Amino acid sequence: SGHHRDTDIVAIKNDEDNENKRRSQTAELRLADRSVSSLHSPFHLHCIAFAFHFIKTRGRAQTTSSVIQYIHSRTRRHTLDGHSVSQAKEDAPIRHRDDSQPHPSALSAAANPRRTMSSDAAQLSQLLAVLTQPDTEAIRQAELALKPLLKDPRCVPALVEILKAKDTQPPPVRHVAGILLRKRLAGHYTKFDIATKTSLKAEILTIIGQEPERSVRNGLVGVAASLAKLECVSGGTSWPELFQFIAAAAAADAQQIEARELAFSLLQEMTETIGLHLKAQFQPISGLFANALVPTEDPKVQKAAVKALGQLLSYLADEPEVEVFAGLIPPILQVASQQRKLHNEEELVGTVLDVLYDLAYSPSQAVAVHLIAMVHFGLECIQSKDLEMGVRDSAALVIATLAESKPRTFGKEEQLVAQVLETLFALIENSPDSAAGALFESNPAWRQDLEDGDEDDYDPELDSPSETSMAQGTLDMLACEIPKKYIFQPAVSRCVQRLTSPQPNHRKAGIAGLGVIAEGCSEPLREHLQEIMPHVLAAASDSDAQVRECACFCLGQISEHCQPEVLSYSDQILPIVFKLLDDNQVAVQATSCYVLEMFCERLEPEAVRPLLDALVRKLAQMLEGTTKRSVQEMAVAALAATAVAAEEEFTPYVGGVATLMTKCMTVTEEKLFSLRGRALECMGHMAIAVGRETFRPYFKATMECACDGLTKDSTDLHEFAYAVFANLAKVMKEEFAPALPELVPHLVQVIGTDEGQLEPAEDVERAGQFNNLDDSDNEDDDDGNYVLHVRTALLEVKKGAITAVGEMAAHTGAAFCPHIEVVMQVLQKAASNWHPLIKSEVADAMPNLVVPSVSAYHNGEIQWTKGDVTGPNPMSQHTNAIVSAVLTELNALVKDDDKTTVGKACEGIQSVIELCGPHALLPVAQECMENTHKLLVKSAPCQAADELYGELPEDDDDHDIVTQAACDLVGGFGRVLGAQFSQYLPQFLVAICEYAKSSRPARDRSMAIGWLSEVAQELEGAIFEHWQTVFLPALMAGLADPSEDVKRNAAFCAGVCCEHLKERIVDNYPQILQALEGLFHIDPSAGEAAAACVDNAAAALARMIMACPNNLPMPQVLPVMLKLLPLKTDMTENETVYTCLLGLIQMNHPDAAAHKAEFKRIFTEAVAEGSKVEDEVKAKLNEALPALQ
């Protein structure tokens, strides 16, 4: 089972059959066995009452054994069917008996200490004594001799006899006897009759009560726990005497510390049995724990009680019955805190933290009410410098996990959030460690460069967390998990406050914190970049090196997670970063390269053009002029990103950079493999930037280097190789095809490799404890424990292989067809992988398998008609079969419990049906519709986690990527089915319009209005019946929305509806024009979102004019539209706008003639060099310009 046992107990026996008996993680198995009778019998209560009466009336100086003897004297005649243990007769020695059934008297052979030990026991004791000696060969011979003896059930009474003989047998021998008794007990117990079993149970309790040696007593605890489990599993009496024993021991007087400690050791060892079979006894057991968790109790007893209760709480964490014990969480925390302060009880604190981690995921509200207390205990541990960092890090993990499992409950506690944030920022402030994030901590090159150490001394296994990494990891989890409405303002305000401090360590914490929250709070951060970026840019020029380093880290994080808004700061960021490349601190240089890598990947060529030459030369100089591997690696990565940004403008530098990369790609030293991989990656990125023709001379050498990397024992090189294969397949297309016969089988093999395996769990405390004497006939009832050992590096390699094979399928055309079947089979297997990383990559790659078939059988394009569901299927038989298999797998992945996988599966279905048309969708349409609807109403498996952990969704929850993907997929249904989709529309209208409510986040509202626009575009006039009830109210609300993104989509929606519904809605034109008017006054220079609003308002007017020019007040409308032109940012609307203007000229509209000068201005700007208007439209405008002279 998952719980801890004392070191004296028993080595784990791993038994596949017994795996089915172990503690189940599901409520179904825990609740399945209800055959055991309740212990709440009148006799049971009578015995417990007598035990307490005995203690009260006989005085407080009674020993534990006298209490036990008294209980036995009161209960024996009720439980042993009239047979007293002392009345039993001695049996013959084990080796001379022919039958396998020991007589009950054999179990009491040692009842009289004056008796001579039986020959069986004497023989066993001699062999056990050898096992305690430091003689390997003697131990081996003794084990060989013991094996046949232990197979005989008569070994049980002999081992009991040895345990009883405390006057003649030394503790080590009795200790070993207890271990072997537990090992062999389960295999023999079912062979005993009732009388023998009863005698055995009574004898074990007697021995425990009289055993003076702690090690032996701890071993006997395991024997008693095994007996209790065997009784419950076999449907026996559940051994009420054991609970009488425990109750009496727990109630022993103040001097009997060991007796009370023993009671809780027994309860701890019986966790699984109690949790599975004895739920009726939870209340009295809870009372025992409550009595021990008081300040006046002895620390040893408190510790034993906390361990036992904690283990039971962990076991019951996901069960309703945890509520019985949940009220004891505060006393547990108080005891652990007290013991930490008074006795430095680090082990106990660690145990309690493990329990809190398990409880974090409990759905019980009885547990959730103690969230504040649990977090406070975690904070107390984090702040305690007396605790080891490992324990403090466990406390941080508890807080992070509570934020993950109870994000809304946690976030609503404002004071608690404030306390946690202050603690985390204080740790970063007061730690001398680098605060540039955990991004580089696992990279040996960084450690060597920054610490001037020897990489050979770096051992990641011995590496412990630092205060900074602990704080940043927790802050990152809070930012990612807690709803932004609760975490963003408290976090960002503390960052900004520290950035204005005169103390450099405060500024370091402020800028580092801002970088850490950039991923989790990217959405609100993008909205507030205007206020935040001045602080970040100022920190990049700070006089303190650590602040500058953290500023680079922060810039890199913002560049990665706040796209595209951050790109508008390129003219400020690039010069600052360029300057920092010359910083005298290695860490600042390397993190500056990181900023370039993150920032440049999304830049347009014109943004990077002013600094391109200087940037390439500087990075090349850094690569050649430094021996610091961290700087070299990041310089190569920055060069790659610069190439991607510059696109074809990077062409003049390809030869020189390729020469530099070739030097790096041929290194053979293992410690330089990471640099070699980065260089290989850079070649792939350059290929993407400059295209096939320019890169062709370097294609062969790059492929050879990548393939050579596959021969090295380096998962890093393999991962980089697969990435370059993917990029080169994109660029070289059919020229990559000759490599397929060699590469695809290799990739298939890698994808099919098992990256993890179940292995027997080795309990380090019991490893080597007479494992050769385990029951060789699989009779032992010890639970089968297994551990899943995962090679995480292989997971990343497998992910890279899936990406590579997917890109090869997508870009090498018909040449990939011979490989489709084998790739399909391995991806189908990988789709059921346990790790989300693999499943999500399969969902990404699977749709690409359709592309080669379309290339081979349809010349690259299937000619299908929107909404044509009755005509002949345009797909070939081959393509149809591939499409069917792919959509079947993707539909299954939509029902996965991982959101990223589900989102990619939705995207995959959309891409396949839009490529292949309505006949691809028809066979799976019903299932697709149902799955997608469940996602939109948040009842899909991947959305059940919140409810599972006791958290119910709220209207203003953060935008969900799964919902966005599902919404886009519904739009895809409309594009493929057209008006045929109208039969499904009502249910989706209800679901998606929920996201348009004012209480929803802006991104949800924007998504919903955008979806309505898509539906209007694809269904055209079929939406009319929903115009007054859905579309008009939604777009009117959207045009008045405070969010510019929502306004933009609402303007687009208004225009599309007018375009397709034409005269049927002209009565609403005045209402729509009035709502649009507010967008005409937005300043387009305020930002990209503002400019997009204005552009879409202009396009809406254009559509209204083209739909019904006679129903508009043209003298008022046309001048307004002309002032908004040309378009500033949304170039997709150029065709709409200029088609409208050209149409007005062609029809000689009087209002167009009246504004000829404005038309000329707009057309002239549109055809000017550098304009983003399409060439086809430019040609039409040039034709019209002479008439405007």
CSV table of N, CA and C in Angstrom, one decimal, residues 643-765:
chain,number,residue,atom,x,y,z
A,643,ALA,N,17.3,35.2,-37.5
A,643,ALA,CA,17.0,34.8,-38.9
A,643,ALA,C,15.6,34.6,-39.2
A,644,VAL,N,14.8,34.0,-38.2
A,644,VAL,CA,13.4,33.9,-38.4
A,644,VAL,C,12.7,35.2,-38.6
A,645,ALA,N,13.1,36.2,-37.8
A,645,ALA,CA,12.5,37.5,-37.9
A,645,ALA,C,12.8,38.2,-39.2
A,646,ALA,N,14.1,38.1,-39.6
A,646,ALA,CA,14.5,38.8,-40.8
A,646,ALA,C,14.0,38.2,-42.1
A,647,GLU,N,13.7,36.9,-42.1
A,647,GLU,CA,13.2,36.2,-43.2
A,647,GLU,C,14.2,36.3,-44.4
A,648,GLU,N,13.8,36.6,-45.6
A,648,GLU,CA,14.7,36.6,-46.7
A,648,GLU,C,15.8,37.7,-46.6
A,649,GLU,N,15.6,38.7,-45.7
A,649,GLU,CA,16.7,39.7,-45.6
A,649,GLU,C,17.9,39.1,-44.8
A,650,PHE,N,17.7,37.9,-44.3
A,650,PHE,CA,18.9,37.2,-43.7
A,650,PHE,C,19.8,36.6,-44.7
A,651,THR,N,19.4,36.5,-45.9
A,651,THR,CA,20.1,35.8,-47.0
A,651,THR,C,21.6,36.2,-47.1
A,652,PRO,N,22.0,37.4,-47.0
A,652,PRO,CA,23.4,37.8,-47.1
A,652,PRO,C,24.3,37.2,-46.0
A,653,TYR,N,23.6,36.7,-44.9
A,653,TYR,CA,24.4,36.3,-43.7
A,653,TYR,C,24.4,34.7,-43.6
A,654,VAL,N,23.7,34.1,-44.5
A,654,VAL,CA,23.5,32.6,-44.4
A,654,VAL,C,24.9,31.9,-44.5
A,655,GLY,N,25.7,32.3,-45.5
A,655,GLY,CA,27.0,31.6,-45.7
A,655,GLY,C,27.9,31.7,-44.5
A,656,GLY,N,28.0,33.0,-43.9
A,656,GLY,CA,28.9,33.2,-42.8
A,656,GLY,C,28.4,32.4,-41.5
A,657,VAL,N,27.1,32.5,-41.3
A,657,VAL,CA,26.5,31.9,-40.1
A,657,VAL,C,26.6,30.4,-40.3
A,658,ALA,N,26.4,29.9,-41.5
A,658,ALA,CA,26.4,28.4,-41.7
A,658,ALA,C,27.9,27.9,-41.4
A,659,THR,N,28.9,28.7,-41.8
A,659,THR,CA,30.3,28.3,-41.5
A,659,THR,C,30.5,28.2,-40.0
A,660,LEU,N,30.0,29.2,-39.2
A,660,LEU,CA,30.1,29.1,-37.8
A,660,LEU,C,29.3,27.9,-37.2
A,661,MET,N,28.1,27.7,-37.7
A,661,MET,CA,27.3,26.6,-37.2
A,661,MET,C,28.0,25.2,-37.5
A,662,THR,N,28.6,25.1,-38.7
A,662,THR,CA,29.3,23.9,-39.1
A,662,THR,C,30.4,23.5,-38.1
A,663,LYS,N,31.1,24.5,-37.6
A,663,LYS,CA,32.1,24.2,-36.6
A,663,LYS,C,31.5,23.7,-35.3
A,664,CYS,N,30.4,24.2,-34.9
A,664,CYS,CA,29.7,23.8,-33.7
A,664,CYS,C,29.1,22.4,-33.9
A,665,MET,N,28.6,22.2,-35.1
A,665,MET,CA,27.8,20.9,-35.4
A,665,MET,C,28.7,19.7,-35.4
A,666,THR,N,30.0,19.9,-35.5
A,666,THR,CA,31.0,18.8,-35.7
A,666,THR,C,31.7,18.5,-34.4
A,667,VAL,N,31.4,19.2,-33.3
A,667,VAL,CA,32.1,18.9,-32.0
A,667,VAL,C,31.7,17.5,-31.5
A,668,THR,N,32.7,16.9,-30.9
A,668,THR,CA,32.5,15.5,-30.5
A,668,THR,C,32.6,15.3,-28.9
A,669,GLU,N,32.9,16.4,-28.2
A,669,GLU,CA,33.0,16.3,-26.8
A,669,GLU,C,31.6,16.3,-26.2
A,670,GLU,N,31.3,15.3,-25.4
A,670,GLU,CA,30.0,15.1,-24.9
A,670,GLU,C,29.4,16.4,-24.2
A,671,LYS,N,30.3,17.1,-23.5
A,671,LYS,CA,29.8,18.3,-22.7
A,671,LYS,C,29.4,19.4,-23.7
A,672,LEU,N,29.8,19.3,-25.0
A,672,LEU,CA,29.5,20.3,-25.9
A,672,LEU,C,28.3,19.9,-26.8
A,673,PHE,N,27.6,18.8,-26.5
A,673,PHE,CA,26.5,18.3,-27.3
A,673,PHE,C,25.4,19.3,-27.3
A,674,SER,N,25.2,20.0,-26.2
A,674,SER,CA,24.1,21.0,-26.2
A,674,SER,C,24.3,22.1,-27.1
A,675,LEU,N,25.6,22.6,-27.2
A,675,LEU,CA,25.9,23.6,-28.2
A,675,LEU,C,25.8,23.1,-29.6
A,676,ARG,N,26.2,21.8,-29.8
A,676,ARG,CA,26.0,21.2,-31.1
A,676,ARG,C,24.6,21.1,-31.5
A,677,GLY,N,23.7,20.8,-30.6
A,677,GLY,CA,22.3,20.7,-30.9
A,677,GLY,C,21.7,22.1,-31.2
A,678,ARG,N,22.2,23.1,-30.5
A,678,ARG,CA,21.7,24.5,-30.8
A,678,ARG,C,22.1,24.9,-32.2
A,679,ALA,N,23.3,24.6,-32.6
A,679,ALA,CA,23.8,24.9,-33.9
A,679,ALA,C,22.9,24.2,-35.0
A,680,LEU,N,22.6,23.0,-34.7
A,680,LEU,CA,21.7,22.2,-35.7
A,680,LEU,C,20.4,22.9,-35.7
A,681,GLU,N,19.8,23.3,-34.6
A,681,GLU,CA,18.6,24.0,-34.5
A,681,GLU,C,18.6,25.3,-35.3
A,682,CYS,N,19.7,26.0,-35.2
A,682,CYS,CA,19.9,27.3,-35.9
A,682,CYS,C,19.8,27.1,-37.4
A,683,MET,N,20.4,26.0,-37.9
A,683,MET,CA,20.4,25.7,-39.3
A,683,MET,C,19.0,25.5,-39.8
A,684,GLY,N,18.2,24.8,-39.0
A,684,GLY,CA,16.8,24.6,-39.3
A,684,GLY,C,16.0,25.9,-39.4
A,685,HIS,N,16.3,26.7,-38.4
A,685,HIS,CA,15.6,28.0,-38.4
A,685,HIS,C,16.0,28.9,-39.6
A,686,MET,N,17.3,28.8,-39.9
A,686,MET,CA,17.7,29.6,-41.1
A,686,MET,C,17.0,29.1,-42.4
A,687,ALA,N,16.8,27.8,-42.5
A,687,ALA,CA,16.1,27.2,-43.6
A,687,ALA,C,14.7,27.8,-43.7
A,688,ILE,N,14.0,27.9,-42.6
A,688,ILE,CA,12.7,28.4,-42.5
A,688,ILE,C,12.7,29.9,-43.0
A,689,ALA,N,13.7,30.6,-42.6
A,689,ALA,CA,13.8,32.1,-42.9
A,689,ALA,C,14.0,32.4,-44.3
A,690,VAL,N,15.0,31.7,-44.9
A,690,VAL,CA,15.5,32.1,-46.3
A,690,VAL,C,14.9,31.2,-47.4
A,691,GLY,N,14.3,30.1,-47.0
A,691,GLY,CA,13.6,29.3,-48.1
A,691,GLY,C,14.5,28.3,-48.7
A,692,ARG,N,13.8,27.4,-49.6
A,692,ARG,CA,14.5,26.3,-50.2
A,692,ARG,C,15.7,26.6,-51.1
A,693,GLU,N,15.5,27.6,-51.9
A,693,GLU,CA,16.5,27.8,-52.9
A,693,GLU,C,17.8,28.3,-52.3
A,694,THR,N,17.7,29.2,-51.3
A,694,THR,CA,18.9,29.7,-50.7
A,694,THR,C,19.5,28.7,-49.8
A,695,PHE,N,18.7,27.8,-49.1
A,695,PHE,CA,19.3,26.9,-48.2
A,695,PHE,C,19.8,25.6,-48.8
A,696,ARG,N,19.4,25.3,-50.1
A,696,ARG,CA,19.7,24.0,-50.7
A,696,ARG,C,21.2,23.7,-50.6
A,697,PRO,N,22.2,24.6,-50.7
A,697,PRO,CA,23.6,24.2,-50.6
A,697,PRO,C,24.0,23.6,-49.2
A,698,TYR,N,23.2,23.9,-48.2
A,698,TYR,CA,23.5,23.5,-46.9
A,698,TYR,C,22.6,22.3,-46.4
A,699,PHE,N,21.7,21.9,-47.2
A,699,PHE,CA,20.8,20.9,-46.8
A,699,PHE,C,21.4,19.5,-46.5
A,700,LYS,N,22.3,19.1,-47.4
A,700,LYS,CA,22.9,17.8,-47.3
A,700,LYS,C,23.8,17.7,-46.0
A,701,ALA,N,24.6,18.7,-45.8
A,701,ALA,CA,25.5,18.7,-44.6
A,701,ALA,C,24.7,18.8,-43.3
A,702,THR,N,23.6,19.5,-43.3
A,702,THR,CA,22.8,19.6,-42.1
A,702,THR,C,22.2,18.3,-41.8
A,703,MET,N,21.6,17.6,-42.9
A,703,MET,CA,21.0,16.3,-42.7
A,703,MET,C,22.0,15.3,-42.2
A,704,GLU,N,23.2,15.3,-42.7
A,704,GLU,CA,24.3,14.4,-42.3
A,704,GLU,C,24.6,14.6,-40.8
A,705,CYS,N,24.7,15.8,-40.4
A,705,CYS,CA,25.1,16.1,-39.0
A,705,CYS,C,23.9,15.6,-38.1
A,706,ALA,N,22.7,15.9,-38.5
A,706,ALA,CA,21.6,15.5,-37.7
A,706,ALA,C,21.5,13.9,-37.6
A,707,CYS,N,21.7,13.2,-38.7
A,707,CYS,CA,21.7,11.8,-38.6
A,707,CYS,C,22.9,11.2,-37.8
A,708,ASP,N,24.0,11.9,-37.9
A,708,ASP,CA,25.2,11.5,-37.1
A,708,ASP,C,24.8,11.6,-35.6
A,709,GLY,N,24.1,12.6,-35.2
A,709,GLY,CA,23.7,12.8,-33.9
A,709,GLY,C,22.9,11.7,-33.3
A,710,LEU,N,22.1,11.0,-34.2
A,710,LEU,CA,21.3,9.9,-33.8
A,710,LEU,C,22.1,8.7,-33.4
A,711,THR,N,23.4,8.7,-33.8
A,711,THR,CA,24.3,7.6,-33.4
A,711,THR,C,24.9,7.8,-32.1
A,712,LYS,N,24.7,9.0,-31.5
A,712,LYS,CA,25.3,9.3,-30.2
A,712,LYS,C,24.4,8.9,-29.1
A,713,ASP,N,24.9,8.6,-28.0
A,713,ASP,CA,24.1,8.3,-26.8
A,713,ASP,C,23.7,9.6,-26.1
A,714,SER,N,22.9,10.4,-26.7
A,714,SER,CA,22.5,11.7,-26.2
A,714,SER,C,21.1,12.0,-26.6
A,715,THR,N,20.2,12.0,-25.6
A,715,THR,CA,18.8,12.4,-25.9
A,715,THR,C,18.7,13.8,-26.4
A,716,ASP,N,19.6,14.7,-25.9
A,716,ASP,CA,19.5,16.1,-26.4
A,716,ASP,C,19.8,16.2,-27.9
A,717,LEU,N,20.8,15.5,-28.3
A,717,LEU,CA,21.1,15.5,-29.8
A,717,LEU,C,20.0,14.9,-30.6
A,718,HIS,N,19.4,13.8,-30.0
A,718,HIS,CA,18.2,13.2,-30.8
A,718,HIS,C,17.1,14.2,-30.9
A,719,GLU,N,16.8,14.9,-29.8
A,719,GLU,CA,15.7,15.8,-29.8
A,719,GLU,C,15.9,17.0,-30.8
A,720,PHE,N,17.2,17.5,-30.8
A,720,PHE,CA,17.5,18.6,-31.8
A,720,PHE,C,17.4,18.0,-33.2
A,721,ALA,N,17.8,16.8,-33.4
A,721,ALA,CA,17.8,16.2,-34.7
A,721,ALA,C,16.4,16.1,-35.3
A,722,TYR,N,15.5,15.7,-34.4
A,722,TYR,CA,14.1,15.5,-34.8
A,722,TYR,C,13.5,16.9,-35.2
A,723,ALA,N,13.9,17.9,-34.4
A,723,ALA,CA,13.4,19.3,-34.7
A,723,ALA,C,13.9,19.8,-36.0
A,724,VAL,N,15.1,19.5,-36.3
A,724,VAL,CA,15.6,20.0,-37.6
A,724,VAL,C,15.0,19.2,-38.8
A,725,PHE,N,14.8,17.9,-38.6
A,725,PHE,CA,14.0,17.1,-39.6
A,725,PHE,C,12.7,17.7,-39.9
A,726,ALA,N,12.0,18.1,-38.8
A,726,ALA,CA,10.7,18.7,-39.0
A,726,ALA,C,10.8,20.0,-39.8
A,727,ASN,N,11.7,20.9,-39.4
A,727,ASN,CA,11.9,22.2,-40.1
A,727,ASN,C,12.3,22.0,-41.6
A,728,LEU,N,13.3,21.1,-41.8
A,728,LEU,CA,13.8,20.9,-43.2
A,728,LEU,C,12.7,20.2,-44.1
A,729,ALA,N,11.9,19.4,-43.5
A,729,ALA,CA,10.7,18.8,-44.3
A,729,ALA,C,9.8,19.9,-44.7
A,730,LYS,N,9.6,20.9,-43.8
A,730,LYS,CA,8.7,22.0,-44.2
A,730,LYS,C,9.3,22.8,-45.4
A,731,VAL,N,10.6,23.0,-45.3
A,731,VAL,CA,11.3,23.9,-46.3
A,731,VAL,C,11.6,23.1,-47.6
A,732,MET,N,12.1,22.0,-47.5
A,732,MET,CA,12.6,21.3,-48.7
A,732,MET,C,11.5,20.5,-49.4
A,733,LYS,N,10.4,20.2,-48.7
A,733,LYS,CA,9.2,19.5,-49.3
A,733,LYS,C,9.6,18.2,-50.0
A,734,GLU,N,9.3,18.1,-51.3
A,734,GLU,CA,9.5,16.8,-52.0
A,734,GLU,C,11.0,16.4,-52.0
A,735,GLU,N,11.9,17.4,-51.9
A,735,GLU,CA,13.3,17.1,-51.9
A,735,GLU,C,13.8,16.4,-50.6
A,736,PHE,N,12.9,16.5,-49.6
A,736,PHE,CA,13.2,15.7,-48.4
A,736,PHE,C,12.8,14.3,-48.5
A,737,ALA,N,12.0,13.9,-49.5
A,737,ALA,CA,11.5,12.6,-49.7
A,737,ALA,C,12.5,11.5,-49.7
A,738,PRO,N,13.7,11.6,-50.3
A,738,PRO,CA,14.6,10.5,-50.4
A,738,PRO,C,15.1,10.0,-49.0
A,739,ALA,N,14.9,10.9,-48.0
A,739,ALA,CA,15.3,10.5,-46.6
A,739,ALA,C,14.3,9.7,-45.9
A,740,LEU,N,13.1,9.7,-46.4
A,740,LEU,CA,11.9,9.0,-45.7
A,740,LEU,C,12.2,7.5,-45.5
A,741,PRO,N,12.6,6.7,-46.4
A,741,PRO,CA,12.8,5.3,-46.2
A,741,PRO,C,13.7,4.9,-45.0
A,742,GLU,N,14.7,5.8,-44.8
A,742,GLU,CA,15.6,5.6,-43.7
A,742,GLU,C,15.1,6.2,-42.4
A,743,LEU,N,14.5,7.4,-42.4
A,743,LEU,CA,14.1,8.1,-41.2
A,743,LEU,C,12.8,7.6,-40.6
A,744,VAL,N,11.8,7.3,-41.5
A,744,VAL,CA,10.5,7.0,-40.9
A,744,VAL,C,10.5,5.7,-40.1
A,745,PRO,N,11.2,4.6,-40.5
A,745,PRO,CA,11.2,3.4,-39.6
A,745,PRO,C,11.9,3.7,-38.3
A,746,HIS,N,12.9,4.6,-38.3
A,746,HIS,CA,13.6,5.0,-37.1
A,746,HIS,C,12.7,5.7,-36.2
A,747,LEU,N,11.9,6.7,-36.7
A,747,LEU,CA,11.0,7.5,-35.9
A,747,LEU,C,9.9,6.6,-35.4
A,748,VAL,N,9.4,5.7,-36.2
A,748,VAL,CA,8.3,4.8,-35.7
A,748,VAL,C,8.8,4.0,-34.5
A,749,GLN,N,10.1,3.5,-34.6
A,749,GLN,CA,10.6,2.7,-33.5
A,749,GLN,C,10.7,3.6,-32.2
A,750,VAL,N,11.2,4.8,-32.4
A,750,VAL,CA,11.3,5.7,-31.2
A,750,VAL,C,9.9,6.0,-30.6
A,751,ILE,N,8.9,6.3,-31.5
A,751,ILE,CA,7.6,6.5,-31.0
A,751,ILE,C,7.0,5.3,-30.2
A,752,GLY,N,7.3,4.2,-30.7
A,752,GLY,CA,6.8,2.9,-30.1
A,752,GLY,C,7.6,2.5,-28.8
A,753,THR,N,8.7,3.2,-28.5
A,753,THR,CA,9.5,2.8,-27.3
A,753,THR,C,8.7,3.1,-26.1
A,754,ASP,N,8.8,2.2,-25.1
A,754,ASP,CA,8.2,2.5,-23.8
A,754,ASP,C,9.1,3.4,-23.0
A,755,GLU,N,8.6,4.6,-22.7
A,755,GLU,CA,9.4,5.6,-22.0
A,755,GLU,C,9.3,5.4,-20.5
A,756,GLY,N,8.5,4.5,-20.0
A,756,GLY,CA,8.3,4.2,-18.6
A,756,GLY,C,7.9,2.8,-18.4
A,757,GLN,N,8.2,2.2,-17.2
A,757,GLN,CA,7.8,0.9,-16.9
A,757,GLN,C,7.5,0.7,-15.4
A,758,LEU,N,6.6,-0.2,-15.2
A,758,LEU,CA,6.3,-0.5,-13.8
A,758,LEU,C,7.3,-1.5,-13.2
A,759,GLU,N,7.9,-1.0,-12.1
A,759,GLU,CA,8.9,-1.9,-11.5
A,759,GLU,C,8.6,-2.1,-10.0
A,760,PRO,N,9.0,-3.2,-9.5
A,760,PRO,CA,8.7,-3.5,-8.1
A,760,PRO,C,9.2,-2.3,-7.2
A,761,ALA,N,8.4,-1.8,-6.3
A,761,ALA,CA,8.8,-0.8,-5.4
A,761,ALA,C,9.8,-1.3,-4.4
A,762,GLU,N,10.9,-0.7,-4.2
A,762,GLU,CA,11.9,-1.2,-3.3
A,762,GLU,C,11.8,-0.3,-2.1
A,763,ASP,N,11.4,-0.8,-1.0
A,763,ASP,CA,11.3,0.0,0.2
A,763,ASP,C,12.7,0.1,0.8
A,764,VAL,N,13.3,1.3,0.8
A,764,VAL,CA,14.7,1.4,1.2
A,764,VAL,C,14.9,1.0,2.7
A,765,GLU,N,13.8,1.1,3.5
A,765,GLU,CA,13.9,0.7,4.9
A,765,GLU,C,14.0,-0.8,5.1
